[in-house]
Short mmCIF file of C-alpha atoms in Angstrom, two decimals:
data_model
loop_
_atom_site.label_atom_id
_atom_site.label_comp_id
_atom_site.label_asym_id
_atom_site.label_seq_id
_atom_site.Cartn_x
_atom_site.Cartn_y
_atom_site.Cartn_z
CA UNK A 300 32.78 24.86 22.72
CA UNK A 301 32.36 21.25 22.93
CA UNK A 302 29.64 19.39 20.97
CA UNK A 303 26.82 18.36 22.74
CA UNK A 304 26.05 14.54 23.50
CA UNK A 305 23.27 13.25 21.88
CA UNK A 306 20.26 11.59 23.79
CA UNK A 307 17.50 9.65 22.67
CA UNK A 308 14.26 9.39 25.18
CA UNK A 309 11.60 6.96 24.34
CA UNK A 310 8.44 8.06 26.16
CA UNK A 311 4.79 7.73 24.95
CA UNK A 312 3.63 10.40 27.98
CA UNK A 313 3.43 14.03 26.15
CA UNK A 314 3.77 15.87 29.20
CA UNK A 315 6.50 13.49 30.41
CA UNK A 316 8.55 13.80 26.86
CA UNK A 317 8.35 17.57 27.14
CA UNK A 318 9.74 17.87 30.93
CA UNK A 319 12.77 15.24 29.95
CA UNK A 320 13.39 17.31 26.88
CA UNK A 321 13.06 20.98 28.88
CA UNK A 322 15.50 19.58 31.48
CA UNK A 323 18.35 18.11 29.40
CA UNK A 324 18.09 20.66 26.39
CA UNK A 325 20.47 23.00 27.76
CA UNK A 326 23.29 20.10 28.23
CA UNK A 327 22.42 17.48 25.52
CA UNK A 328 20.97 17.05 22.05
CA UNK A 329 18.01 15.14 22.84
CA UNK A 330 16.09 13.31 20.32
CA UNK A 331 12.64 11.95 21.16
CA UNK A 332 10.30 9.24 20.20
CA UNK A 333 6.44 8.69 21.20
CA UNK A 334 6.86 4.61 20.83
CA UNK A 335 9.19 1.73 20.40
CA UNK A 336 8.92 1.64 16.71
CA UNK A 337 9.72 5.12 16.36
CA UNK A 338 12.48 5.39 18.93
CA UNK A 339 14.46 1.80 16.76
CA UNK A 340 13.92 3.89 13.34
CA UNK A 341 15.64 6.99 14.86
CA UNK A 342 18.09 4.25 15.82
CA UNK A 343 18.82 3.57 12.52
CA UNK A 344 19.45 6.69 11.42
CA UNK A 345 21.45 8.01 14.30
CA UNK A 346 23.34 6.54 16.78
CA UNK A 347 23.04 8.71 19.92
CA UNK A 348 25.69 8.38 22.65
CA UNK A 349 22.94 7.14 25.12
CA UNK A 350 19.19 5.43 25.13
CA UNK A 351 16.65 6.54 27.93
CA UNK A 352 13.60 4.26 27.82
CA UNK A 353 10.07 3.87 29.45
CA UNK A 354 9.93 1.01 30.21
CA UNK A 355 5.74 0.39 29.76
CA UNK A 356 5.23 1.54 26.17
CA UNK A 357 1.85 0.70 24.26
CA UNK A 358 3.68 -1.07 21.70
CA UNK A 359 7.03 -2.73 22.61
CA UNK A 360 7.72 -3.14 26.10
CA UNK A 361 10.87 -1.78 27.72
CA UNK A 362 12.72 -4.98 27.42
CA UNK A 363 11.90 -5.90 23.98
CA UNK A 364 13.34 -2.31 23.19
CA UNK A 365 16.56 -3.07 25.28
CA UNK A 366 17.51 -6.23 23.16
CA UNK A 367 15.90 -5.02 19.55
CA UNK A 368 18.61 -1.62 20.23
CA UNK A 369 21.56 -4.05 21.85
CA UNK A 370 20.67 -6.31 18.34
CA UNK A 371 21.30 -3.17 16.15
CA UNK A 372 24.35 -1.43 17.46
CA UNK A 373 25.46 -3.96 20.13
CA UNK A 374 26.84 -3.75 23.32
CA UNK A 375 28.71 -0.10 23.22
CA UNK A 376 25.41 2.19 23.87
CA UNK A 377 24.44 2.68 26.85
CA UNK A 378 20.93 1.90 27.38
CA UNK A 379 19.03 3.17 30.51
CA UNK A 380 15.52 2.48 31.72
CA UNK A 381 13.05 4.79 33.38
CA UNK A 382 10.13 3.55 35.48
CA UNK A 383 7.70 4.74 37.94
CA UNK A 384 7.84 0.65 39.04
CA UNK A 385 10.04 0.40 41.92
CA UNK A 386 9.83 -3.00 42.39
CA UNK A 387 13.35 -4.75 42.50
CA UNK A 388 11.98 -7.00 40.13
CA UNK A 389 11.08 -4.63 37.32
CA UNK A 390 14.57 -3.25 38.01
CA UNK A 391 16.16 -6.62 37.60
CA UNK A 392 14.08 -8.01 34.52
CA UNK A 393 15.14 -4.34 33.30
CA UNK A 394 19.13 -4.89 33.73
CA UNK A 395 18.79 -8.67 32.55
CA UNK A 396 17.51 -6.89 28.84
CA UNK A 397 20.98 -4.87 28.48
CA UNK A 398 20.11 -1.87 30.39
CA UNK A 399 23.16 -0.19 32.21
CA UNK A 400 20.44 1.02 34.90
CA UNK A 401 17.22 2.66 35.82
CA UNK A 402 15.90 6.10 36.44
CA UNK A 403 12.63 6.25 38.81
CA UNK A 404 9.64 8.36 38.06
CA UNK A 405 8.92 10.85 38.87
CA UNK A 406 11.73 12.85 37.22
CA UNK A 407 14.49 14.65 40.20
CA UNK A 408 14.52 17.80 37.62
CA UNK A 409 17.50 19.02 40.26
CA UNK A 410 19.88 15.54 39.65
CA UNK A 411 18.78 14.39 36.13
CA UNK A 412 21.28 16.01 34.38
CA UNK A 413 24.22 14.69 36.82
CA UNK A 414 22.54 11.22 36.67
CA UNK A 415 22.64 10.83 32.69
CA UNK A 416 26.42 12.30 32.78
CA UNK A 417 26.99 9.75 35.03
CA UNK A 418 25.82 7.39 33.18
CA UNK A 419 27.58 8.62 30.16
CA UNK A 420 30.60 8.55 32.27
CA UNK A 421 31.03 4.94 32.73
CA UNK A 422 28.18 4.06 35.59
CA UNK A 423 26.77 1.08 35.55
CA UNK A 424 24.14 -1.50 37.32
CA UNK A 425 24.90 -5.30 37.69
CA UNK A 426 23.06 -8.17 38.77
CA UNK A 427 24.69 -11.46 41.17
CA UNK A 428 24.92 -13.85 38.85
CA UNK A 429 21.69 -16.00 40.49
CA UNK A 430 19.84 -12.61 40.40
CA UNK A 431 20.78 -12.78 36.33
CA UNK A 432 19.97 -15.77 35.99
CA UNK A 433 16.28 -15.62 37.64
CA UNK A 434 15.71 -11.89 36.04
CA UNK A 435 16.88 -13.37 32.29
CA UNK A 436 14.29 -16.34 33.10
CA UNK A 437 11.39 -13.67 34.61
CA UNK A 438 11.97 -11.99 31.08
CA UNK A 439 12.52 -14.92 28.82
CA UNK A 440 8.63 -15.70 30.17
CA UNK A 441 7.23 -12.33 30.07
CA UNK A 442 8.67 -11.75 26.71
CA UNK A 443 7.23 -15.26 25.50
CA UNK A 444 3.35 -14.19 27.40
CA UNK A 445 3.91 -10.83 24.83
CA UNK A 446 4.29 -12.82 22.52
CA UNK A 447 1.43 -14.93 22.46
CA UNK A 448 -0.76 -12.10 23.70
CA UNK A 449 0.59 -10.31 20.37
CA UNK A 450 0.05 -13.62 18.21
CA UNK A 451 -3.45 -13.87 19.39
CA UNK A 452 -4.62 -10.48 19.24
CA UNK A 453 -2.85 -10.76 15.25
CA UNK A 454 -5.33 -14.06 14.52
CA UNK A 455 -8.48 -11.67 16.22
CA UNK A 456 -7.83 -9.05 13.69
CA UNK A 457 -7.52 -11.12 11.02
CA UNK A 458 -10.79 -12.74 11.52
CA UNK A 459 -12.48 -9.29 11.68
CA UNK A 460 -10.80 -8.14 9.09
CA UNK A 461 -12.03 -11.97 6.82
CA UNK A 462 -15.47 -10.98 8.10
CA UNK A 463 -15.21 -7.07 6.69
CA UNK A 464 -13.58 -8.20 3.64
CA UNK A 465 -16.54 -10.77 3.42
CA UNK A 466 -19.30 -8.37 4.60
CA UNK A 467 -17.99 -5.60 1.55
CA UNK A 468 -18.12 -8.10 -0.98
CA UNK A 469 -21.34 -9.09 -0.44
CA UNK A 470 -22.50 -5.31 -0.26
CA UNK A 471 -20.97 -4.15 -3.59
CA UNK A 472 -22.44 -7.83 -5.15
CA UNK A 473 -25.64 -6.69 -3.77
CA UNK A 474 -25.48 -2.89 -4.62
CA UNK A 475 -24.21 -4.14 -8.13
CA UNK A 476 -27.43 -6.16 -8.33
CA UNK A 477 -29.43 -3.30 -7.45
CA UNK A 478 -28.30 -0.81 -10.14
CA UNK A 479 -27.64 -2.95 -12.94
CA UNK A 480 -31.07 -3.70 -13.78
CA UNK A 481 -32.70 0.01 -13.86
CA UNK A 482 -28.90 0.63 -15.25
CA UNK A 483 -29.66 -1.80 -18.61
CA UNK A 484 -33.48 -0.72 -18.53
CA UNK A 485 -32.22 3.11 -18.66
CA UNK A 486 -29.39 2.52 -20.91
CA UNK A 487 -31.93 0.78 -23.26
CA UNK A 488 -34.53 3.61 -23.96
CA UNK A 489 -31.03 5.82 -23.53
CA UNK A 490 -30.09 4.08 -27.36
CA UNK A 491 -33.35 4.30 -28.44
CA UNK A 492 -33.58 7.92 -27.97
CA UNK A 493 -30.34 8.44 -29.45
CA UNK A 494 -31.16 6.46 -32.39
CA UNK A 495 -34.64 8.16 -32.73
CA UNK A 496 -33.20 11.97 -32.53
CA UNK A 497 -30.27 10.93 -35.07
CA UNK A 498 -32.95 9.58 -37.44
CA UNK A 499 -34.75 13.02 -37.37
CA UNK A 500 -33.60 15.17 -39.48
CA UNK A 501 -35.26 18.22 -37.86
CA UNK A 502 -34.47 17.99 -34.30
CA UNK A 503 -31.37 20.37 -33.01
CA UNK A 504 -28.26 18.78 -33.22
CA UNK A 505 -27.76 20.29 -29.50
CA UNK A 506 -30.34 17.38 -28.50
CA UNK A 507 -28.34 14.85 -30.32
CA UNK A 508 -25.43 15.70 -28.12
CA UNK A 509 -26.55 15.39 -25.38
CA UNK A 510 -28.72 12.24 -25.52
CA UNK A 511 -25.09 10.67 -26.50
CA UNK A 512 -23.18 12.34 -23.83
CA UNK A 513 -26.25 10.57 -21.57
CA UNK A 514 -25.18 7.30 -23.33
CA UNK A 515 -21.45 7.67 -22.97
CA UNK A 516 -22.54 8.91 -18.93
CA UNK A 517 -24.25 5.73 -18.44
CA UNK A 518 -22.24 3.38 -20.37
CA UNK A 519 -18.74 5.01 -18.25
CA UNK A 520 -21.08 4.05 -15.01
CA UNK A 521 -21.65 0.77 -15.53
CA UNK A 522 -18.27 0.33 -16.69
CA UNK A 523 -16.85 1.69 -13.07
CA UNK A 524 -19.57 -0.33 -11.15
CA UNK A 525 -18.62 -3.68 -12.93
CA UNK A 526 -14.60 -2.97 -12.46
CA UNK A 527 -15.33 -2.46 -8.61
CA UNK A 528 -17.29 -5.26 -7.82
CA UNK A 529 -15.31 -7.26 -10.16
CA UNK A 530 -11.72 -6.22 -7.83
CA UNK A 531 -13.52 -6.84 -4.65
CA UNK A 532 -14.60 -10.26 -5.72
CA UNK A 533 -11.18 -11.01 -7.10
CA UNK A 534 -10.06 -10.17 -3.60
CA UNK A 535 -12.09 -12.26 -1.62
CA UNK A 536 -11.24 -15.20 -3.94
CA UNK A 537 -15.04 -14.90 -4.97
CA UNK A 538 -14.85 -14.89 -9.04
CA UNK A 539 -15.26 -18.34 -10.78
CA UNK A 540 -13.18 -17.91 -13.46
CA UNK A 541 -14.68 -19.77 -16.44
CA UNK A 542 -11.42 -21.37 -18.14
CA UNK A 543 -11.11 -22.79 -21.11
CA UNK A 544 -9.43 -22.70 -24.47
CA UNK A 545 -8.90 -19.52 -25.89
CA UNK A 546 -6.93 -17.57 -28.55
CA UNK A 547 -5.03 -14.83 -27.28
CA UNK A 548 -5.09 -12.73 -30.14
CA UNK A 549 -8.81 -12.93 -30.21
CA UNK A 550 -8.98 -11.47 -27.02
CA UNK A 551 -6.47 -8.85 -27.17
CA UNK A 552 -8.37 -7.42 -30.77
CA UNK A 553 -11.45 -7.92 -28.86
CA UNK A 554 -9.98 -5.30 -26.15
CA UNK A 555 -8.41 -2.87 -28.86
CA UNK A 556 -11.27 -2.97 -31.04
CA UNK A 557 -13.02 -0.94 -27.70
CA UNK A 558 -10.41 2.04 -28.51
CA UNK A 559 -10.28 2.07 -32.25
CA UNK A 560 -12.85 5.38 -31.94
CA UNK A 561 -11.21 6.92 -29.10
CA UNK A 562 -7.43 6.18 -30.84
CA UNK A 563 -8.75 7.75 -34.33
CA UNK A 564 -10.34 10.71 -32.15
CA UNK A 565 -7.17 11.56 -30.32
CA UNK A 566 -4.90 10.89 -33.68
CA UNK A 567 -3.30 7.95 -32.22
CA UNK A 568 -1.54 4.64 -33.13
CA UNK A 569 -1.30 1.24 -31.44
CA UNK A 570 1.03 -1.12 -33.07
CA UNK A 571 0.54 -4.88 -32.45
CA UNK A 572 3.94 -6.97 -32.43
CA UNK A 573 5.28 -10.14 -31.24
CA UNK A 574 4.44 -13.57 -32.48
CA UNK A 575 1.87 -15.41 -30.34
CA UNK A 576 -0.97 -13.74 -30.92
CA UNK A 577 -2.24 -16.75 -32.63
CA UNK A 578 -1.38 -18.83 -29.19
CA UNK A 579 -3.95 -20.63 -27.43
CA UNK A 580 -4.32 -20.82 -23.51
CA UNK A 581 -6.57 -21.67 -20.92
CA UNK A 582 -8.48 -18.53 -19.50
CA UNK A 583 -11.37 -16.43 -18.65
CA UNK A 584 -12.02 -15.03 -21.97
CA UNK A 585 -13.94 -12.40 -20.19
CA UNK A 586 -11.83 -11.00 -17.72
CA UNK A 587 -8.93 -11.15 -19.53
CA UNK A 588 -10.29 -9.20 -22.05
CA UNK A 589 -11.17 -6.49 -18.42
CA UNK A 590 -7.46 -6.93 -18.16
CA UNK A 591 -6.16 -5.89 -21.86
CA UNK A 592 -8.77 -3.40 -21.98
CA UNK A 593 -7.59 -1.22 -18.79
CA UNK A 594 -3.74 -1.63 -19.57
CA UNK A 595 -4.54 -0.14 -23.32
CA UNK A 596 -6.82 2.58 -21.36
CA UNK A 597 -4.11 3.13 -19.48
CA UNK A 598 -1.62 3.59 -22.03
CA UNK A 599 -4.12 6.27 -23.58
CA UNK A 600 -4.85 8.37 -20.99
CA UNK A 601 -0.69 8.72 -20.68
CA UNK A 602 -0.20 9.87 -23.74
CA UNK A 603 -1.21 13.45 -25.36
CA UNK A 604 -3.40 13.51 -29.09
CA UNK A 605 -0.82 12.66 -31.37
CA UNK A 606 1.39 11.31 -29.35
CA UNK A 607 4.55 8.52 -30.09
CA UNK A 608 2.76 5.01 -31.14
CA UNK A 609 1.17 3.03 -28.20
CA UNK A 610 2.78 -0.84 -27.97
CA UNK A 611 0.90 -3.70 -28.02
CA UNK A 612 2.97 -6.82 -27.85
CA UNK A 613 2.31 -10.76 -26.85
CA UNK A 614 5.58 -12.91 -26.97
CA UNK A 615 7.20 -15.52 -24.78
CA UNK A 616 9.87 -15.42 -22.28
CA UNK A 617 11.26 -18.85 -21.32
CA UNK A 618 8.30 -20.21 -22.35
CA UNK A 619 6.70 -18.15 -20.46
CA UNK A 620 3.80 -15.78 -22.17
CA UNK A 621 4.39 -12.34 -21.66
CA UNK A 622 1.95 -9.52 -22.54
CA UNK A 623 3.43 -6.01 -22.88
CA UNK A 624 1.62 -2.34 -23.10
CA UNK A 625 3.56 0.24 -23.78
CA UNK A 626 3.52 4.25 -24.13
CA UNK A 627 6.06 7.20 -24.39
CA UNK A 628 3.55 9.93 -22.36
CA UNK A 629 3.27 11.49 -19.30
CA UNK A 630 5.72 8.69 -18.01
CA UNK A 631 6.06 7.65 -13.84
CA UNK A 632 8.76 8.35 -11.11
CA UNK A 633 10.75 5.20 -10.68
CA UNK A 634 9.64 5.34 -6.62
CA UNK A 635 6.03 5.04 -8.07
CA UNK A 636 6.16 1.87 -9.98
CA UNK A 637 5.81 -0.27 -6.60
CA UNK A 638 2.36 1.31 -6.16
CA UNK A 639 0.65 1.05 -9.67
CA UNK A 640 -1.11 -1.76 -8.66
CA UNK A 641 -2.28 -0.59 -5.75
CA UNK A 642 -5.76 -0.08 -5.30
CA UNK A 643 -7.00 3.92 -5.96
CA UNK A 644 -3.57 4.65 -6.93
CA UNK A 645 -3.01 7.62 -9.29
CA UNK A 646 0.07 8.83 -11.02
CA UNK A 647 -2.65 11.99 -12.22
CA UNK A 648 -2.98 15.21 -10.49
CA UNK A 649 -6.81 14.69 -9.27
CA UNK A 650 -7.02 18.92 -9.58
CA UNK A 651 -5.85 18.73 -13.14
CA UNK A 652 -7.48 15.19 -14.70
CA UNK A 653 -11.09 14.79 -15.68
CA UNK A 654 -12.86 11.62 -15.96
CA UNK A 655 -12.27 9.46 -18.73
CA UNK A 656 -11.03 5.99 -19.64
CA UNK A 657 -9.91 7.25 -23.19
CA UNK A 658 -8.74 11.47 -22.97
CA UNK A 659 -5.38 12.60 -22.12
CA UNK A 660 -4.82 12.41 -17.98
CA UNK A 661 -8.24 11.15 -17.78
CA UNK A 662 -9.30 10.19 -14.35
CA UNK A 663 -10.81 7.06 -13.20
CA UNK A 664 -11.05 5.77 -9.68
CA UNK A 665 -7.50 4.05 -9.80
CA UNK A 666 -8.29 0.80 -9.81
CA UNK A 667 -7.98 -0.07 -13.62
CA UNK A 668 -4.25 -1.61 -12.83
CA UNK A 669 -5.55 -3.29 -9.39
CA UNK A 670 -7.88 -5.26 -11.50
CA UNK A 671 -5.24 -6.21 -14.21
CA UNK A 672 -3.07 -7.39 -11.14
CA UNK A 673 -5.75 -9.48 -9.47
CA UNK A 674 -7.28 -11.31 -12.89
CA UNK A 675 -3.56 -11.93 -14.01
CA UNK A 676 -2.85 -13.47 -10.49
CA UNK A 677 -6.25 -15.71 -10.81
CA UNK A 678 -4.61 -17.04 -13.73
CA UNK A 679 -1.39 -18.01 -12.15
CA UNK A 680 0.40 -14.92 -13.59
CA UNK A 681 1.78 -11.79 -12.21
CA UNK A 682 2.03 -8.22 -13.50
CA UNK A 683 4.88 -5.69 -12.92
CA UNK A 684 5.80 -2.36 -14.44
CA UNK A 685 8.57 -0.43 -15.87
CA UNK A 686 9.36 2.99 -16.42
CA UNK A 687 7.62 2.67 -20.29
CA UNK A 688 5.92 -0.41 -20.22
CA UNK A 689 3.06 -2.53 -18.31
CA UNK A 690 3.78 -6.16 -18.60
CA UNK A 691 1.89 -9.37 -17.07
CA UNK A 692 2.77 -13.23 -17.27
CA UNK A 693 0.30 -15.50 -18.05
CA UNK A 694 1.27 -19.51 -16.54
#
């Protein structure tokens, strides 16, 4: 039995798709696509032995298809165009793209089949040369008033989205704002309690617990509510960072300092190496200590109690500073590196992790690296990752 010819029909209708499919099943393979896009990355996969194509698709327009497919595999596929327009221009601005012919809607279920084997069969539709020649100019110009029409539509969205981005930063300022003052005022008489029930000799231990577990609660808060705001402003361009001479080394003890509790708690080691750490640059003190401090969280919360030595090491790479955080744990798929940085990102499983910024697959809201990325960019650096290591570059 012979093999079946393969058909691809581009068609954003449903009911349309379906019928086409129903009717050529029985003869032909037929692939199917609900838009442009998808149809040219079916394209790419497999080359079918012939194209059918609406020609009034939300997204590319029949034409636009016709030269984007010719572009790909060239001339050899035949490429035909269906349209419930039976004006002899459409059918002429359709032939000037590449297509071989046109199919009118509505769909002849009785000679659809014999039309496309046609078609397959060598059939073809030509233009006089002055009808080419006027079609290829009617297309050039419709193709040109899509464009624009795309271009502009492109620059509206982008304002919106400048005004969203603009109208969320100044919510989470303001909503920062809010809670940070009853946030200090509670956190305040939080330590004061703590300190009062650990002076008193008789009061249950139980209470003592769980005034600091109230402490840690709030402290972990604030913590999260100052990283968000601090990544949306960072977005919007909206942080002045305060630059001036620093000592890196000072800043990076600063951030480890933070962990030397949680490391002795969970029995592990950070080892500092490399020899700038007495190397002074220009920077926000302040948020690159934000920085430092989520790429050694991160290293933690990747490793199990007792795990292999966690790396801290600042160096230079063609004169270039380079800050590296390492850790042997959980480790990444290489196809996950490219997303680290991305905001919420998570290499944890959210049904397994708990929330932490210092236990093993401790959860946080995934934006610890998004905020390393975005302070290391305000200070003309980047940040990447390997499979063991999280690295920026200071300029």
């Amino acid at each position: 039995m012979a093999e079946k010819r393969t058909i691809l029909y581009i068609e954003d209708d449903a009911h349309a798709r379906n019928l086409v499919r129903k009717i050529l099943q029985r003869d032909f393979d037929v692939l199917t696509a609900q838009n442009g896009l998808e149809g040219l990355d079916i394209l790419k996969q497999r080359t079918p032995d012939l194209v059918l194509t609406d020609l009034n698709l939300p997204d590319l327009s029949g034409e636009v298809i016709a030269a984007r497919i010719r572009a790909i595999v060239g001339e050899g596929l035949p490429i035909v165009a269906m349209t419930a327009h039976n004006e002899k221009q459409v059918r002429e601005r359709a032939l000037a793209a590449g297509c071989i012919g046109y199919i009118t809607k509505p769909i002849d279920s009785r000679t659809l089949v014999a039309t496309i084997h046609d078609f397959l069969g060598g059939r073809t539709e030509q233009l006089g040369e002055a009808d080419q020649r006027r079609a290829t100019k009617e297309m050039q110009a419709t193709l040109t008033s899509q464009l624009e029409q795309t271009v502009r539509k492109l620059q509206e969205d982008n304002a919106e989205l400048r005004n969203l981005e603009r109208a969320k930063t100044a919510f989470l300022t303001q909503v920062s704002h809010e809670l940070r003052t009853p946030l200090t005022v509670l956190s305040g008489y939080i330590q004061m309690l703590c300190q009062q029930l650990q002076a008193d000799p008789t009061v249950n231990p139980r209470y003592v617990e769980l005034a600091n577990m109230a402490a840690t609660g709030l402290q972990r808060l604030h913590t999260v509510m100052n990283e968000v705001v601090v990544m949306a402003r960072l977005a919007a361009n909206q942080v002045d960072a305060f630059m001036a001479p620093v000592l890196i080394g000072d800043v990076a003890r600063q951030a480890i300092e933070e962990y030397r509790t949680a490391l002795e708690r969970r029995r592990l080691r950070l080892e500092m190496s490399g020899d700038c750490w007495e190397q002074v640059i220009m920077a926000d003190a302040a948020l690159l200590r934000l920085a430092f401090s989520n790429l050694i969280s991160n290293a933690i919360k990747a490793t199990p109690d007792g795990g292999a030595p966690i790396g801290f090491h600042i160096g230079k790479q063609a004169d270039v500073l380079h800050v590296r955080v390492s850790d042997h744990g959980i480790g990444i798929q290489p196809e996950q590196l490219r997303l680290l940085f991305k905001p919420f990102y998570t290499n944890i499983d959210v049904n397994r992790g708990r929330t932490s910024k210092t236990d093993f697959m401790g959860m946080g809201l995934g934006i610890g690296l998004t905020v390393v990325a975005r302070i290391v960019e305000a200070h003309n650096g980047r940040a990447w990752a390997s499979l063991l290591i999280v690295a920026v570059a200071l300029g």
